[in-house]
Short mmCIF file of C-alpha atoms and ligand atoms in Angstrom, two decimals:
data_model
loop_
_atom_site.label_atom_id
_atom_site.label_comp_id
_atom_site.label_asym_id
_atom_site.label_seq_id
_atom_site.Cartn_x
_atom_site.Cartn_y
_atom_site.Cartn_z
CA UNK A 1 -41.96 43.53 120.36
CA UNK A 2 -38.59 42.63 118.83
CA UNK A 3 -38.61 40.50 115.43
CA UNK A 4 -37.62 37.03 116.59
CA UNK A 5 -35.26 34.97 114.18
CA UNK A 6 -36.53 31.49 114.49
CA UNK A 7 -33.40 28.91 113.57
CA UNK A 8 -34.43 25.84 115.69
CA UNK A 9 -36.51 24.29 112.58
CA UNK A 10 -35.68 20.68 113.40
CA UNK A 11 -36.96 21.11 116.82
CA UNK A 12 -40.86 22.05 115.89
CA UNK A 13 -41.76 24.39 112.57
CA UNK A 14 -44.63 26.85 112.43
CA UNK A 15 -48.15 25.79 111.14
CA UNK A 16 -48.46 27.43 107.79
CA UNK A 17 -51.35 29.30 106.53
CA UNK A 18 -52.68 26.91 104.26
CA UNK A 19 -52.55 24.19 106.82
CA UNK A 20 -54.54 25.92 109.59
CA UNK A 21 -56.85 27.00 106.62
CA UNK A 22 -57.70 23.46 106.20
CA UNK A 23 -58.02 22.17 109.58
CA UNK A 24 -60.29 24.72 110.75
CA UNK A 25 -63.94 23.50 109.49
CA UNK A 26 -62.80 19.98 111.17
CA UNK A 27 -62.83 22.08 114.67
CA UNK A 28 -65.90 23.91 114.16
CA UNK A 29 -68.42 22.67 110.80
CA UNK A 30 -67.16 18.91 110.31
CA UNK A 31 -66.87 17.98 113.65
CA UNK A 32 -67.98 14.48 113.45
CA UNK A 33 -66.31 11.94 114.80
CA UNK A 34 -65.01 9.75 111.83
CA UNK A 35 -66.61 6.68 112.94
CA UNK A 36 -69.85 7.98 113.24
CA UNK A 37 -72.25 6.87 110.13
CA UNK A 38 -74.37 9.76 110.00
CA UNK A 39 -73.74 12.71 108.07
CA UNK A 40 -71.38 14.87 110.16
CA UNK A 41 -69.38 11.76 110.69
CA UNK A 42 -69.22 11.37 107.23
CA UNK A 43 -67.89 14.58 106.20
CA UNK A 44 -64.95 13.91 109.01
CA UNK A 45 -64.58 10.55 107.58
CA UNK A 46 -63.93 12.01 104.45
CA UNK A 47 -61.48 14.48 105.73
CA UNK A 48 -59.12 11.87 107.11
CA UNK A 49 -59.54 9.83 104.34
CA UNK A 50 -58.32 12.45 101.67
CA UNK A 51 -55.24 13.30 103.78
CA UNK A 52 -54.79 9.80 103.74
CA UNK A 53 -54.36 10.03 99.80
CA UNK A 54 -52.49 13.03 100.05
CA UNK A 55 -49.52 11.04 102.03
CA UNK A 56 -49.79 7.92 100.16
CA UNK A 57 -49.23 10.13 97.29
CA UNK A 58 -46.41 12.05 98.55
CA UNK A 59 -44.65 8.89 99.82
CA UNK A 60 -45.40 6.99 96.83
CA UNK A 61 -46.90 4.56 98.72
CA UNK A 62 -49.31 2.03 96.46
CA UNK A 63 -52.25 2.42 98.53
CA UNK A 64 -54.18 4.56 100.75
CA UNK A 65 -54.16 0.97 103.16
CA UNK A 66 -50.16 1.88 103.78
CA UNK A 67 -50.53 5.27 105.74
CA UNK A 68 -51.45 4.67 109.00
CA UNK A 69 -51.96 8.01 111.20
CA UNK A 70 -50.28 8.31 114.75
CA UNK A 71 -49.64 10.70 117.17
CA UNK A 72 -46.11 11.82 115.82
CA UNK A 73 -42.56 10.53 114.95
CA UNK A 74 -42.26 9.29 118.63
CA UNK A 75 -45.69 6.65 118.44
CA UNK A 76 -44.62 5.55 114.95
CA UNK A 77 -41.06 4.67 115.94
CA UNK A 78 -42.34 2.92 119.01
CA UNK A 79 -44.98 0.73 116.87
CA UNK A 80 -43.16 0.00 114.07
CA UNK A 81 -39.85 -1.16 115.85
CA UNK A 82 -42.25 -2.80 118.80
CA UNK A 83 -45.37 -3.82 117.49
CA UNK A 84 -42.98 -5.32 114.74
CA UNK A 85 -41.24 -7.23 116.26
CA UNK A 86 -43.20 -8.71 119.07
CA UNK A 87 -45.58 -10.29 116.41
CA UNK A 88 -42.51 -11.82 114.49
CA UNK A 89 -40.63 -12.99 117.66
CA UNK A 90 -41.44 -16.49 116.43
CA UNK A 91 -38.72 -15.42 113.23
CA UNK A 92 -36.08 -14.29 115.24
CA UNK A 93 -35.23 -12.17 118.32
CA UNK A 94 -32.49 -9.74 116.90
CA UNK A 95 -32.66 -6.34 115.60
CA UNK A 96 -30.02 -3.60 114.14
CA UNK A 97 -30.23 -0.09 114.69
CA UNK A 98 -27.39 2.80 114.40
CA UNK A 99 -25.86 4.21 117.26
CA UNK A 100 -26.98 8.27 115.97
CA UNK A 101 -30.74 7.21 115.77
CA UNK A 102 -33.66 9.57 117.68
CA UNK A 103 -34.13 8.88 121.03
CA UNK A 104 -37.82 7.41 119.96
CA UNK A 105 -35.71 4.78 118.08
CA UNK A 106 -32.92 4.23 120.96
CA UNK A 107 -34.98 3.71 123.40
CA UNK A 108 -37.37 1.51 121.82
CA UNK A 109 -34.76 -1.03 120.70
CA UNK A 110 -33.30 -0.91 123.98
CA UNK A 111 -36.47 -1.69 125.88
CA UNK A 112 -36.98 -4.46 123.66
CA UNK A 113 -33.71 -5.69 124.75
CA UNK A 114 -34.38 -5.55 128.40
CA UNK A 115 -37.36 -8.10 126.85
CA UNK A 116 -34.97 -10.82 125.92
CA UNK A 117 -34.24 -9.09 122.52
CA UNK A 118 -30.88 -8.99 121.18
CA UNK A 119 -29.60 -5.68 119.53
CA UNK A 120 -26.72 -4.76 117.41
CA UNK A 121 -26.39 -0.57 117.55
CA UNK A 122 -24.12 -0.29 114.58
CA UNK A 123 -20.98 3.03 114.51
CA UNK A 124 -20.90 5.69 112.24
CA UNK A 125 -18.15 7.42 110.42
CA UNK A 126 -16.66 11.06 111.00
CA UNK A 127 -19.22 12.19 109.16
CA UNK A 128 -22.07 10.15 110.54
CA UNK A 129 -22.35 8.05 107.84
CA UNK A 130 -24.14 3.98 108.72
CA UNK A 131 -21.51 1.97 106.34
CA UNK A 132 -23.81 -0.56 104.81
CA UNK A 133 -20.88 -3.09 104.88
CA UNK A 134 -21.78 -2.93 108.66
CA UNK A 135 -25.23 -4.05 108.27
CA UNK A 136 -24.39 -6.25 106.08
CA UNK A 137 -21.95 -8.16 109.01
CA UNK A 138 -24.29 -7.80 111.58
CA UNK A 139 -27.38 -9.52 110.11
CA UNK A 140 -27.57 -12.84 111.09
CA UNK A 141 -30.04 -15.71 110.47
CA UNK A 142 -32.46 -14.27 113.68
CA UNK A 143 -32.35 -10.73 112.60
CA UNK A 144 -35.90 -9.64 111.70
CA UNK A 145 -35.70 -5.96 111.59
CA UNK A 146 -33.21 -3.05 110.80
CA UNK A 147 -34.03 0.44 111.31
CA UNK A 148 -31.44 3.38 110.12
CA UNK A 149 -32.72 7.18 110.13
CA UNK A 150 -33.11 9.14 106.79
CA UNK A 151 -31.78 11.78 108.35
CA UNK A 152 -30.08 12.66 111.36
CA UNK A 153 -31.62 15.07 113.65
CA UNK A 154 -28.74 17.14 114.53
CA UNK A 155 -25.59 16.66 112.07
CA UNK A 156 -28.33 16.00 109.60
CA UNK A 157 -25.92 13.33 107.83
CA UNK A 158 -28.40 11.65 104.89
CA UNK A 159 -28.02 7.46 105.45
CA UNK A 160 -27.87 5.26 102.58
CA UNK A 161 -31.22 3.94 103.05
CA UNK A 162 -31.29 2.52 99.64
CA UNK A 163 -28.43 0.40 99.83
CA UNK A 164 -28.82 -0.32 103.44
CA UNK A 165 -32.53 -1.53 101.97
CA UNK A 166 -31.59 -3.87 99.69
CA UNK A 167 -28.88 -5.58 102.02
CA UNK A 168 -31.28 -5.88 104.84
CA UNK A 169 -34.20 -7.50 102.11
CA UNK A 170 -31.32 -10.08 101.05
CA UNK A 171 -30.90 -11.72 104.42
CA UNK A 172 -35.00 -11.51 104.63
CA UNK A 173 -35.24 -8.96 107.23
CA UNK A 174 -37.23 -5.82 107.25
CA UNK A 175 -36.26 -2.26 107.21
CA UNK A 176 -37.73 0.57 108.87
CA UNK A 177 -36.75 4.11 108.88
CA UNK A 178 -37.17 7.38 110.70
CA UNK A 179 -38.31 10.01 108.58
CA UNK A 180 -39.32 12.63 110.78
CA UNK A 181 -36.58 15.08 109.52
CA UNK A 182 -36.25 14.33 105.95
CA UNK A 183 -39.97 13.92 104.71
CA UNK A 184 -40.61 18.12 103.30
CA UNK A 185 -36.71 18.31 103.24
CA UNK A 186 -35.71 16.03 100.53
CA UNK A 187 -37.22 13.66 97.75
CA UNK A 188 -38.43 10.49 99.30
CA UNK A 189 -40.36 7.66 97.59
CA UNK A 190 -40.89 4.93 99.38
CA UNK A 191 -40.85 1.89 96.78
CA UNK A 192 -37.60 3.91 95.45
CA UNK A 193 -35.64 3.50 98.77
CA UNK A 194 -37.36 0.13 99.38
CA UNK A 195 -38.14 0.67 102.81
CA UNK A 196 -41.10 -1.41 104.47
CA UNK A 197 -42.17 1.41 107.51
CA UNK A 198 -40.94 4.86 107.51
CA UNK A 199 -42.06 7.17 110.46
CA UNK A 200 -42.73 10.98 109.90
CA UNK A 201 -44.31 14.04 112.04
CA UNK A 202 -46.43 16.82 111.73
CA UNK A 203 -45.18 19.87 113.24
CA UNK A 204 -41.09 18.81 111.61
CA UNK A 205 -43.27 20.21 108.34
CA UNK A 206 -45.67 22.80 109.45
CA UNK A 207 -48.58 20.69 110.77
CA UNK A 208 -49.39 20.88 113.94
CA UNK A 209 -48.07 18.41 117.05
CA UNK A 210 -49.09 15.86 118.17
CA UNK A 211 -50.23 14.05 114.81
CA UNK A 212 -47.65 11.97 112.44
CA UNK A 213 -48.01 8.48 110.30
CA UNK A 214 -46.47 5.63 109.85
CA UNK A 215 -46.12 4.16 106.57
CA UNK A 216 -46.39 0.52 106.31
CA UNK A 217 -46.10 -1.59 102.97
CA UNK A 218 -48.62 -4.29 102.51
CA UNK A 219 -48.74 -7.36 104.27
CA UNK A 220 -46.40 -6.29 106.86
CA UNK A 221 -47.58 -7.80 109.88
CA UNK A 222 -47.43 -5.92 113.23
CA UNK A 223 -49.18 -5.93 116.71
CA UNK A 224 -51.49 -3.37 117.52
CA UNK A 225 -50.15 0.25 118.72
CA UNK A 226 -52.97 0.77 121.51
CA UNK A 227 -56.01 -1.88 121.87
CA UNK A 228 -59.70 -0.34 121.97
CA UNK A 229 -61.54 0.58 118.75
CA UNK A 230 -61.35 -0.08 115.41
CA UNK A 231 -60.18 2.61 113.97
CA UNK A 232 -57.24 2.71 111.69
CA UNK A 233 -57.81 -1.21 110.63
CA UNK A 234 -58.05 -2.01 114.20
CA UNK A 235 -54.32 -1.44 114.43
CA UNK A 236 -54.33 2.02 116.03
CA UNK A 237 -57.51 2.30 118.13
CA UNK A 238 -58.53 6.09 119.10
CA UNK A 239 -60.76 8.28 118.07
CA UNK A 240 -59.10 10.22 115.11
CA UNK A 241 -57.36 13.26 115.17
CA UNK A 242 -59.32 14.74 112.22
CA UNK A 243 -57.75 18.18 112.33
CA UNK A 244 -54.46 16.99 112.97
CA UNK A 245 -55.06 14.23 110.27
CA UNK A 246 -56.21 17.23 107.99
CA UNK A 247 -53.57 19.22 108.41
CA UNK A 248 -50.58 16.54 107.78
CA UNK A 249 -52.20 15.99 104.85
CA UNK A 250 -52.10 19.43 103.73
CA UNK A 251 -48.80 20.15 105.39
CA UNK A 252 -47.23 16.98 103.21
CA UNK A 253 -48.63 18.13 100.25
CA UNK A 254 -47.58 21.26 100.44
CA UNK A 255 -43.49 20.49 101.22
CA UNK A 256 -43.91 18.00 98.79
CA UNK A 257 -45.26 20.77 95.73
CA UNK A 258 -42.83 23.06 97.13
CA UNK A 259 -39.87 20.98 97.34
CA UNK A 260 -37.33 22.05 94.77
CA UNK A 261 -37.91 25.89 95.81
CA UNK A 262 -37.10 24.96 99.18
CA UNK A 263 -34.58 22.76 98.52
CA UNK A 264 -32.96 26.00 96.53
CA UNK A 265 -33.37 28.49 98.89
CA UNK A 266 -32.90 26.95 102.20
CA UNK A 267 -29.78 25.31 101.11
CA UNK A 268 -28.47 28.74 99.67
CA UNK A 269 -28.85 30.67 102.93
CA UNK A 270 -27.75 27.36 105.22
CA UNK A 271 -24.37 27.50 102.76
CA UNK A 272 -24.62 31.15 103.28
CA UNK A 273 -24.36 31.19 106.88
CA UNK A 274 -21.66 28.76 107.23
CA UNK A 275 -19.43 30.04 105.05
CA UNK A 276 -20.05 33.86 106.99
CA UNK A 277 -19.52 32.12 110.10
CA UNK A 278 -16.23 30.43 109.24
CA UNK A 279 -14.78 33.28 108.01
CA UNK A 280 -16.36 35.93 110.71
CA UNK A 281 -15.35 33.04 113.96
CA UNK A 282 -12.22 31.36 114.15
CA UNK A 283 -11.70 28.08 116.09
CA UNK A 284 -15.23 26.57 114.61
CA UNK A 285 -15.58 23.26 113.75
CA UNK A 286 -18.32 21.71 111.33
CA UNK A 287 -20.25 19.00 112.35
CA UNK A 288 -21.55 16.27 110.02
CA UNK A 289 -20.82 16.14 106.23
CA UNK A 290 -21.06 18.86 103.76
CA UNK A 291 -22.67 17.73 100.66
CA UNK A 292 -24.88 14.83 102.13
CA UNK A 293 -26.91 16.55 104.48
CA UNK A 294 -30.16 18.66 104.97
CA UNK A 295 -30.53 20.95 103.27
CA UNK A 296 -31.24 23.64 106.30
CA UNK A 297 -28.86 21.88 108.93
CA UNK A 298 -25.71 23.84 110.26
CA UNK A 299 -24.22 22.02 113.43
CA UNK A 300 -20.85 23.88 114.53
CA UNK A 301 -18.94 23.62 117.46
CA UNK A 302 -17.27 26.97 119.00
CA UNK A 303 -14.20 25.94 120.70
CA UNK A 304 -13.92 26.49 124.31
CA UNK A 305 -17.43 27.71 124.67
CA UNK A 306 -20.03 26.15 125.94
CA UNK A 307 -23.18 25.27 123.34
CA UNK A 308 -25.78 26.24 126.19
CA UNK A 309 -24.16 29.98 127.17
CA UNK A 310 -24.02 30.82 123.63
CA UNK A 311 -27.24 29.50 123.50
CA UNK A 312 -28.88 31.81 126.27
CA UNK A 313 -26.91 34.68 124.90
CA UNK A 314 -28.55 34.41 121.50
CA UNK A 315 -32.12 33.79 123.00
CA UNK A 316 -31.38 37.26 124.72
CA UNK A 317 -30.74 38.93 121.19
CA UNK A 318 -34.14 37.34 120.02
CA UNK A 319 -32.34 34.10 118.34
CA UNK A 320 -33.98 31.17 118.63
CA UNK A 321 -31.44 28.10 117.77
CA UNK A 322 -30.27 24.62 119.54
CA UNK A 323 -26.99 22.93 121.27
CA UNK A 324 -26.20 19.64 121.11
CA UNK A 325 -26.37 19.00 124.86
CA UNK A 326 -29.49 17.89 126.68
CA UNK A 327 -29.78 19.14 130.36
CA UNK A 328 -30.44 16.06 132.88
CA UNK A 329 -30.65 15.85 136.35
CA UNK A 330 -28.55 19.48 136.03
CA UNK A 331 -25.73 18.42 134.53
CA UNK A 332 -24.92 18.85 130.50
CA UNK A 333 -24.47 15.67 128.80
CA UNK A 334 -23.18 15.66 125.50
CA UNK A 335 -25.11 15.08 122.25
CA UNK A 336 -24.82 11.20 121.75
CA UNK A 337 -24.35 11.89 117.64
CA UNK A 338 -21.47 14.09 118.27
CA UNK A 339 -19.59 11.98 120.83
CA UNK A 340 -20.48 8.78 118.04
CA UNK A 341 -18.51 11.23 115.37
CA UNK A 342 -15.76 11.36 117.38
CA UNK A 343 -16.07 14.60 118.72
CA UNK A 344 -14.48 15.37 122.03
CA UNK A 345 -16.60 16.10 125.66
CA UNK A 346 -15.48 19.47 125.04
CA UNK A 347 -16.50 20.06 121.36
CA UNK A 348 -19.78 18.58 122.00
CA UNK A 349 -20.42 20.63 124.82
CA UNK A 350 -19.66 23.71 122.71
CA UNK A 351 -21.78 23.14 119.28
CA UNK A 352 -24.53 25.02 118.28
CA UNK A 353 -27.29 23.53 116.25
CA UNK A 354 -28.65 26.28 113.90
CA UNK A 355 -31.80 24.44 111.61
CA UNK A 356 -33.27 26.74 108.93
CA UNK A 357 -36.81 27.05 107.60
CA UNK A 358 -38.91 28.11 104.30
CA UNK A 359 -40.05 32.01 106.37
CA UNK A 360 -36.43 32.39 107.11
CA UNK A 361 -34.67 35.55 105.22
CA UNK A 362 -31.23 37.07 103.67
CA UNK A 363 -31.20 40.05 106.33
CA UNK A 364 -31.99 37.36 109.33
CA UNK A 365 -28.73 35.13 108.02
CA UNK A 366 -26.72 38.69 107.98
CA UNK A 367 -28.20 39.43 112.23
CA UNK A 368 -27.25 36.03 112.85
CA UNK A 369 -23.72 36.31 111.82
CA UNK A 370 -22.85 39.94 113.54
CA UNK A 371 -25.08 38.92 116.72
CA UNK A 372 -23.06 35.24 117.01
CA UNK A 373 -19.61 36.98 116.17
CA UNK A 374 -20.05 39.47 118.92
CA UNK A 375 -21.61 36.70 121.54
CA UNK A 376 -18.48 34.30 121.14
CA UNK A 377 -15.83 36.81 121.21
CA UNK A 378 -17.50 38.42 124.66
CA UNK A 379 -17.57 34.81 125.85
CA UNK A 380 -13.96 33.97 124.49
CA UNK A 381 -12.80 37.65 126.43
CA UNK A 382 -14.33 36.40 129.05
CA UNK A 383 -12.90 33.31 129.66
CA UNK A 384 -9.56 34.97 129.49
CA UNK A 385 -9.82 37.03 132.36
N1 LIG B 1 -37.30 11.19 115.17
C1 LIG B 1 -36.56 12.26 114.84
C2 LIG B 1 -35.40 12.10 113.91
C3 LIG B 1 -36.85 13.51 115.37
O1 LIG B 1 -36.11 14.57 115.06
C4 LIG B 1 -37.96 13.63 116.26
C5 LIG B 1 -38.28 14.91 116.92
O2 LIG B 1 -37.42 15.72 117.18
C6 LIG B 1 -38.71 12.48 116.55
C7 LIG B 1 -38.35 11.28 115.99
C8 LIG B 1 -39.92 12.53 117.45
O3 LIG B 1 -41.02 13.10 116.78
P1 LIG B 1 -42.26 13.71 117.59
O4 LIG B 1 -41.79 14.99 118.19
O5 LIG B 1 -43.32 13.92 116.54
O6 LIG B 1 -42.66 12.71 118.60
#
């Protein structure tokens, strides 16, 4: 079989060695279900509880009582922006979010507005940059929550939590943030960036899917995700995901140890590639900043192409990568964080999202380039004819 190159990191990651090493006794050996009090239950229990240390740790968090475990990045955006604000309705009914924020985020504010909420979705610059000026003039006197990604999913533009953080704590209001893409890729300490509920996910860090956490500091008070058991401090009530639970834990440990190499390496072939591309492609355009971003994000846009042929073309040569258009009802919309940088129909249509990972190599970078030279100028050729 042909070597894939795997460049679509942001979308889902590989789970590492050491992470499927530790989950696999919790399938087979410690079975238990984590609420049971005999012995096997136990040994699950204890499972879930030491991952539980292993995140608070990693996050910085000052207890073990802040980590709550979910599903993924999707269930802790839902409950935190949700569950949050339906318990504090009686504080106000308006909340901020940015107009380049997941769809998990989007969606949940704007469901809460069809409620009776009121939402402010705040611009971005160029660059995708939140202004924290702008937070500042929305907040008002009902405002009870702000959330603002870490880090943007596909431009991978790094928000001024901090700042936004304090501002937000000033007027009284809460601040949440969507992690999902920057916890592994970059320090993060939560009583640093003074956020109150961060969301992250699993398989963004080489867990598996379908497992996540939401961070919430102390006293933060918040509906219940799900209603049933007790588990989770009878906020999240479901019978444990122990070897999902086990492997975050391992899986944030891990990107946490190995940060600084990754940050190194990744970064070095991501600056790599661009700079091969922009000199191998003409009529490319970079998407998002260039210092203040993630580490392994590239987002271009090939002029006159569109993102999805390109797309196809490199699945065909074994590259696995992303475009910035999402395919509904057969028709290509544009990414909504390119159009909200000002990028035209057109260049959104043509961008290419190209997210790189700790397995990825030199030689693949050097494929990448020839392969995506040869692709575009067959498509340009095309089109000419
Ligand atoms: N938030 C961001 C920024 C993401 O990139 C993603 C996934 O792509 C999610 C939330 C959703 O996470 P999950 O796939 O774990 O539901």
């Amino acid at each position: 079989m042909m070597d894939r190159i795997y460049l679509d990191h942001a979308a889902t990651t590989p789970v590492t060695k050491p992470v499927l090493e530790a989950m696999l006794p919790y399938f087979t050996d410690c079975y238990g279900n984590a609420s049971s009090i005999h012995g096997t239950g136990r040994d699950a229990r204890r499972g879930v509880e030491n991952a539980r240390e292993k995140v608070a740790k990693a996050l910085g968090a000052d207890s073990t009582s802040e980590i709550y475990f979910t599903s993924g990045g999707t269930e802790s955006d839902n409950w935190a922006i949700k569950g949050y604000c339906l318990a504090n309705q009686d504080r106000g009914r308006h909340l901020i979010c940015s107009c380049i924020e997941h769809h998990a985020v989007l969606h949940t504010c704007e469901s809460l507005r069809k409620m009776g909420f009121s939402l402010t979705v705040l611009p971005v610059d160029s660059e995708g940059f939140v202004d924290p000026e702008d937070v500042r003039k929305a907040l008002r006197k009902d405002t009870i929550l702000v959330s603002v990604m870490t880090a943007n999913n596909e431009i991978g533009t790094l928000e001024p939590i901090r700042e936004i953080a304090q501002i937000v704590h000033g007027q009284g209001a809460l601040m949440h943030t969507d992690a999902v893409q920057a916890v592994g890729a970059i320090p993060l300490d939560v009583s640093e960036v003074g956020v109150d509920m961060l969301s992250l996910s699993g398989h963004k860090l080489g867990a598996p899917k379908g497992v996540g956490a939401l961070y919430m500091k102390k006293g933060t008070h918040i509906q219940p995700f799900m209603d049933g058991g007790e588990q989770e401090r009878r906020l999240r009530a479901g019978t444990e995901n122990v070897p999902g639970i086990v492997g975050l834990g391992q899986a944030v440990e891990d990107a946490v140890q190995r940060l600084p190499a990754f940050t190194q390496k990744v970064r070095s072939l991501r600056d790599d590639l661009r700079y091969r591309i922009l000199e191998a492609i003409p009529d490319v355009l970079v998407n998002g900043p260039r210092d203040s971003r993630l580490p392994g994000n590239l987002n271009i846009s090939l002029l006159g192409l569109e993102g999805e042929s390109v797309l196809l073309r490199l699945d065909l040569a074994g590259i696995a990568a992303s475009s910035g258009s999402a395919c509904t009802a057969g028709s290509l919309d544009p990414s909504h964080v390119l159009m909200a940088i000002g990028r035209t129909r057109q260049e959104a249509q043509s961008s290419l999202r190209l997210t790189l990972g700790w397995e990825n190599t030199k030689e693949e970078i050097d494929v990448t380039v020839d392969v995506l030279k040869e692709i575009v100028h067959d498509l340009r050729s095309l089109r000419l004819h």
